XYZ file of C-alpha atoms in Angstrom:
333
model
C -21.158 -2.923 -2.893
C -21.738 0.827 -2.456
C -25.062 0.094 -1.034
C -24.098 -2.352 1.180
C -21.010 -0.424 2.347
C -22.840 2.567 3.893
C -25.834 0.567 5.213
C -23.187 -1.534 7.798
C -21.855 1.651 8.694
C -24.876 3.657 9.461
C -25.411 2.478 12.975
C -21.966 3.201 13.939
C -21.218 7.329 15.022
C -17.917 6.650 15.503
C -15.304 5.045 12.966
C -11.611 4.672 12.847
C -9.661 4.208 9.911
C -7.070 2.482 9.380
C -3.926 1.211 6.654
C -1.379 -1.287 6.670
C 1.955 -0.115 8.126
C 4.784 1.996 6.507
C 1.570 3.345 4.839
C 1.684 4.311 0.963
C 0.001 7.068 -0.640
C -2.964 4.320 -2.192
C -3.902 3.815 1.842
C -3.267 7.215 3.180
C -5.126 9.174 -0.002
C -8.323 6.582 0.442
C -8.352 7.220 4.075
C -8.679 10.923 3.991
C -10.968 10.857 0.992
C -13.157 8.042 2.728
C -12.767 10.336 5.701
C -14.037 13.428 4.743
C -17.463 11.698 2.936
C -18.036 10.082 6.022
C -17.737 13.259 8.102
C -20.096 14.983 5.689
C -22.665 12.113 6.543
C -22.221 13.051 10.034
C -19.959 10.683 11.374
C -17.198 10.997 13.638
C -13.907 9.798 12.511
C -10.361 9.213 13.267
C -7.331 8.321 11.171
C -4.423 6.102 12.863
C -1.303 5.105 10.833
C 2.043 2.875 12.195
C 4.697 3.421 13.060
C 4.468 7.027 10.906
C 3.215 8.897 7.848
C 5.997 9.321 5.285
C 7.141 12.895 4.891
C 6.350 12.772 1.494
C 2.267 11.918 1.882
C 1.992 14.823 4.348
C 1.100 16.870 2.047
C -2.265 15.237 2.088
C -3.257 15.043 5.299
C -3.995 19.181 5.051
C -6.482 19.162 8.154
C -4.315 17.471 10.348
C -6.300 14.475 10.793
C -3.669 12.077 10.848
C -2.102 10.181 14.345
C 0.397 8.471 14.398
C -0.493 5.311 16.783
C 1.215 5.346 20.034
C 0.500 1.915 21.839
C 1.263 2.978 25.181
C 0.019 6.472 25.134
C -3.015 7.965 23.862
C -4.070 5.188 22.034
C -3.984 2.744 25.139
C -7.963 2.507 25.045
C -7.999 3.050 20.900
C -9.918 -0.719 20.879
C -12.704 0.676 22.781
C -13.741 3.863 20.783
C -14.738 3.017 17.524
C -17.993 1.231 16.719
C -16.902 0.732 12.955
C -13.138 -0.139 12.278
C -12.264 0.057 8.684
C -8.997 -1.203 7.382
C -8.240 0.157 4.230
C -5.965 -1.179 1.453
C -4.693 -4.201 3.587
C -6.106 -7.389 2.773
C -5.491 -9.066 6.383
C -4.992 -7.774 9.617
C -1.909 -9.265 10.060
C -0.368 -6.375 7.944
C -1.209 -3.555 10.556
C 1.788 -4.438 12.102
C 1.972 -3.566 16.055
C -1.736 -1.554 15.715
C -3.173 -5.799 15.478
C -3.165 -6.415 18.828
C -5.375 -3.450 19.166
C -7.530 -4.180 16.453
C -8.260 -8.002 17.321
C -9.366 -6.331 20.988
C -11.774 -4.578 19.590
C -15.570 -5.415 19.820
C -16.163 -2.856 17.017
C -17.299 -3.684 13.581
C -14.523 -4.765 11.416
C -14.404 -4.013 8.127
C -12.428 -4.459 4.867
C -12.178 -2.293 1.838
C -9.284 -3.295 -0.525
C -8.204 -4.536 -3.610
C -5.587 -6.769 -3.003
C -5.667 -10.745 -3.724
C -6.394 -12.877 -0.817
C -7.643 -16.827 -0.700
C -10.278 -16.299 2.020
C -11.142 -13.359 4.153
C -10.618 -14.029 7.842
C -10.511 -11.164 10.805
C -13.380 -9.358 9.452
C -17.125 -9.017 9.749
C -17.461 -7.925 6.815
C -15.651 -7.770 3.261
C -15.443 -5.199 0.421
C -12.879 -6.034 -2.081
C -12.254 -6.055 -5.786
C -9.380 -7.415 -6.887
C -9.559 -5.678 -10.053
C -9.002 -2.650 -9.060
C -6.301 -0.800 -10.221
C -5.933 0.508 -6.130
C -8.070 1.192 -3.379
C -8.428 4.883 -4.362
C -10.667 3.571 -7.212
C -12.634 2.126 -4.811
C -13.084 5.290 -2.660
C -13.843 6.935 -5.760
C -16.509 4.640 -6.776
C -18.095 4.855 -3.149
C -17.854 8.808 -2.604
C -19.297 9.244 -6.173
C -22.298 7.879 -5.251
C -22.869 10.018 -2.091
C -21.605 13.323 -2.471
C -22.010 16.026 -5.477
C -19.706 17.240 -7.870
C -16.823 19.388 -7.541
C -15.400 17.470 -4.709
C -13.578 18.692 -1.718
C -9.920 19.964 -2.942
C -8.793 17.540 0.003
C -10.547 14.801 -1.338
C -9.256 15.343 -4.879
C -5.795 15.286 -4.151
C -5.861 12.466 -2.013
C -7.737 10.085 -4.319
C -5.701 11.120 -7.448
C -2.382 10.747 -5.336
C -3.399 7.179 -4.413
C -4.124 6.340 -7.946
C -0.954 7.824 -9.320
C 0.768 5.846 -6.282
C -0.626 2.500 -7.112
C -0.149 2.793 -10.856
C 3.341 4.033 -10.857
C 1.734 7.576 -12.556
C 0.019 5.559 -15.199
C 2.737 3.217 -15.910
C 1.706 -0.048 -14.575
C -0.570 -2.956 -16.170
C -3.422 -2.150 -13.628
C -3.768 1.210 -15.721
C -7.446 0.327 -17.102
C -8.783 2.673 -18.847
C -11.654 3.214 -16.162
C -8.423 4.450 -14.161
C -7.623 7.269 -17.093
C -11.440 8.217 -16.936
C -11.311 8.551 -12.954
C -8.353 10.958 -13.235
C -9.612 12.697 -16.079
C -12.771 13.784 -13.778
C -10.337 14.399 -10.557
C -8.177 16.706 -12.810
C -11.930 18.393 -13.645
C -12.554 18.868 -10.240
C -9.278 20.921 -9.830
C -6.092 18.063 -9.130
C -2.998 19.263 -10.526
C -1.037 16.658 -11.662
C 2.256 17.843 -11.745
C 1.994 19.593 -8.942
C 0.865 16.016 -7.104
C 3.433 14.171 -9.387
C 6.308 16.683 -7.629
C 5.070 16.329 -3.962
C 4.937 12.242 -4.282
C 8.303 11.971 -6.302
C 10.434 15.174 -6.194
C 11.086 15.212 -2.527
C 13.808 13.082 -1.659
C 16.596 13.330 0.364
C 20.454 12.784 -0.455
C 20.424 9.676 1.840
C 17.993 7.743 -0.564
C 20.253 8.505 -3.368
C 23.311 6.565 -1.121
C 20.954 3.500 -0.194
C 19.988 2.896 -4.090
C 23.985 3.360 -4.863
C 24.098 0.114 -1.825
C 21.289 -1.531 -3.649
C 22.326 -0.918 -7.749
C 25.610 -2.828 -5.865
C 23.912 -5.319 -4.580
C 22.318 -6.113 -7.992
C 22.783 -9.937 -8.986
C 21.175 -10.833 -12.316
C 19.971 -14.033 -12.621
C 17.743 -17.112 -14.491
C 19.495 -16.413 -18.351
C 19.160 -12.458 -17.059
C 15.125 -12.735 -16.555
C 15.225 -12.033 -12.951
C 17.236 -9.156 -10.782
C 17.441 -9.501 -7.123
C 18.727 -6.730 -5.161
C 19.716 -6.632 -0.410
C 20.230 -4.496 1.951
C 20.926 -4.953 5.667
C 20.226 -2.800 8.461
C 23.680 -1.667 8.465
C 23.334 -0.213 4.553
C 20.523 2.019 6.023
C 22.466 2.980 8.836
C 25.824 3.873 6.565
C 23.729 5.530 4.431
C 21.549 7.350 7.120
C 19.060 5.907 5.581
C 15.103 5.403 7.116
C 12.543 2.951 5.699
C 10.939 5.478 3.616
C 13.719 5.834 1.220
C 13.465 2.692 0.200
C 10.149 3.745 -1.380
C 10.074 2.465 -5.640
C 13.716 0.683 -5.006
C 12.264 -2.451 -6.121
C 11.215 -1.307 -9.436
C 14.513 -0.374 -10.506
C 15.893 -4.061 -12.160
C 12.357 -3.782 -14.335
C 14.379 -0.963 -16.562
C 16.694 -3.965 -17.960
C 16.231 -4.968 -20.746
C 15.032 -8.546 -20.269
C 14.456 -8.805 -17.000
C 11.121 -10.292 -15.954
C 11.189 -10.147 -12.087
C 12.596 -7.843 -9.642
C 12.939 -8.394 -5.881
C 14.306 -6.209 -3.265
C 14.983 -8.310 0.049
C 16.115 -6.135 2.888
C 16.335 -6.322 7.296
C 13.359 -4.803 8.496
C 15.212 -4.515 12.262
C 12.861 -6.488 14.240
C 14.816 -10.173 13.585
C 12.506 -10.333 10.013
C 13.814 -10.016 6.598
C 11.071 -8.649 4.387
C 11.087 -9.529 0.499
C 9.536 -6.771 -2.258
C 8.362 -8.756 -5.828
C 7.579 -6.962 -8.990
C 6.838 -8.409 -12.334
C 6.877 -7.242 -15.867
C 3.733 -8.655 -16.594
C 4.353 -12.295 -17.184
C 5.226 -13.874 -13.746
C 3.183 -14.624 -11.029
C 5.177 -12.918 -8.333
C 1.990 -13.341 -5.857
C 2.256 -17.135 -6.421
C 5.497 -17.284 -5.455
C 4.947 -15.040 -1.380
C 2.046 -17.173 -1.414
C 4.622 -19.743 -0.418
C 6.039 -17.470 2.310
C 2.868 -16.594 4.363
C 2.723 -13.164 1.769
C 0.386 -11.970 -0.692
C -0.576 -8.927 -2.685
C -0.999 -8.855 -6.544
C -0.430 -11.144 -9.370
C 2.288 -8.494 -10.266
C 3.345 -6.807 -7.593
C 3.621 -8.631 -3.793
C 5.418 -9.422 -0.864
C 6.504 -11.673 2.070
C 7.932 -11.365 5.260
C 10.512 -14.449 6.289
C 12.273 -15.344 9.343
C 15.979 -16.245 8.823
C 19.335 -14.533 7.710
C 19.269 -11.652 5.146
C 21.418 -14.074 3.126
C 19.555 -17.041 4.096
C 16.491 -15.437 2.564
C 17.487 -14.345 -0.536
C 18.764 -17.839 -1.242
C 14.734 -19.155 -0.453
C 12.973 -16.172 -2.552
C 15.547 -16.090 -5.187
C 14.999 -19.968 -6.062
C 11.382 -19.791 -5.375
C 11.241 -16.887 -8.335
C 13.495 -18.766 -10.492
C 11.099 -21.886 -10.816
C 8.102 -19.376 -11.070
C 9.670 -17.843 -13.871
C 10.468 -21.618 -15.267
C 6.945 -22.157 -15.236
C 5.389 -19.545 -15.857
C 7.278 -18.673 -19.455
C 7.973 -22.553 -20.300
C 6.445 -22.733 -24.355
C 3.621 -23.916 -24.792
């Protein structure tokens, strides 16, 4: 793969990257890490994210390279300037959100580095993911490693060690391999300062995401012999709360600290008439199986879906969907 990856690219001067939208700190960390090797190749690159970039992943982005798309403004003619368009930690197009239109325009190269599950590529020219990977950050790693020297860039440190600690909940999650603890070890070498990265991703919230997890620990319904906690929120709990999409960040995780529970879902109004549903699983249910069924995807443990409907509507459909997963996947043997 790492051979293959910069061969496609070589022809192309310039290359836009881009995530899926609402990025995390797993997209926005491998872009500006992936960035900065590519500039020191000589390429010319830009960075485009919908609708924004977090506050809290700013911190990252410490040469400014960042835009935030604007579909009827300066990025009007973005179709036409890349040669190379690399998506990055989205494993369809579909999941740039308004920037798709754009991309789909576009007679540039289209390319895919990721490391979530899919059942057959489609949108792309060309492919580059591993499944097991614990994020795409590993990738990066794995690709930069085998271009540039040692001590990397302080930029590209922090951003690959931020979208590992993103995408393994700081070490806590089953996708922790030990090739992840090895990859950190040599980022933390090459000057990353894990608490100090730990604080900037975690420690920055505001008093508003503190009210909309109060709406959601409310919300809470326990279900399937207590194996499976589902939690809502509508539009108007954000607006109550003053509450932006952001805050919302690590919500869904929150049921997975009961004892017993072996599923956790957060379904909430994304504002556009869609009703987006958040699965996470302790490690024994196939929550990707289960937004399979809804036109979603992600990982066997952690994955999503985004349904048309009512808010309660919805929650009705994912929460019985989850309950026979759980049936089946825990039935004795």
């Amino acid at each position: 793969m790492l051979e293959r990856f910069f061969d496609i690219l070589e022809p192309h001067r310039r290359i836009l990257l881009s995530t899926h939208e609402n990025p995390d700190g797993d997209g926005v960390g491998s872009m500006i890490a992936l960035g900065h090797c590519l500039r020191s190749m000589g390429k010319e690159i830009r960075i485009v994210v919908s609708p924004e970039i977090p506050a809290f992943l700013e911190f990252l982005d410490t040469e400014g390279w960042i835009e935030i798309y604007e579909p009827g403004g300066a990025h009007a003619d973005l179709a036409a300037w890349p040669g190379a368009w690399l998506l990055v930690d989205a494993s369809e197009p579909h999941r740039m959100g308004q920037m798709l239109e754009r991309f789909q325009a576009s007679k540039a190269l289209k390319v895919c580095l990721d490391h979530h599950l899919k059942d057959a590529p489609q949108g792309f020219d060309m492919e580059f993911t591993d499944a097991t990977a614990s994020a795409s950050a590993e990738l990066v790693y794995d690709l930069v490693s085998s271009r540039l020297p040692r001590p990397f860039a302080p930029m590209m440190v922090d951003a690959m060690y931020a979208g590992l600690v993103d995408d393994t909940g700081n070490f806590r999650f089953s996708n922790s391999t030990s090739k992840v603890h090895r990859i950190a070890a040599s980022l933390i070498e090459d000057g990353a300062d894990p608490s100090g990265i730990y604080q900037a991703l975690y420690h920055q919230n505001r008093s508003q995401r503190l009210r909309l997890f109060g709406r959601a620990y409310e919300s809470l319904r326990i279900l399937g012999e207590g194996q499976y906690g589902s939690m809502v929120l509508s539009q108007a709990d954000l607006k109550a709360c003053g509450a932006i999409h952001d805050d919302m960040e690590g919500l869904v995780n929150e049921p997975l600290k009961l004892r017993g529970i072996e599923v956790a879902a957060l379904i909430y109004e994304m504002g556009n008439g869609r009703v987006k549903a958040s699965l996470r699983s302790r490690g024994r249910v196939d929550v990707n199986a289960v937004c399979k069924r809804f036109g979603g995807g992600g990982h066997r443990l952690a994955s999503g879906a985004k349904l048309d409907g009512l808010l309660d509507q919805v929650q009705t459909k994912v929460d019985a969907a989850v309950l026979a997963q759980i049936q089946k996947d825990m039935a004795p043997d």
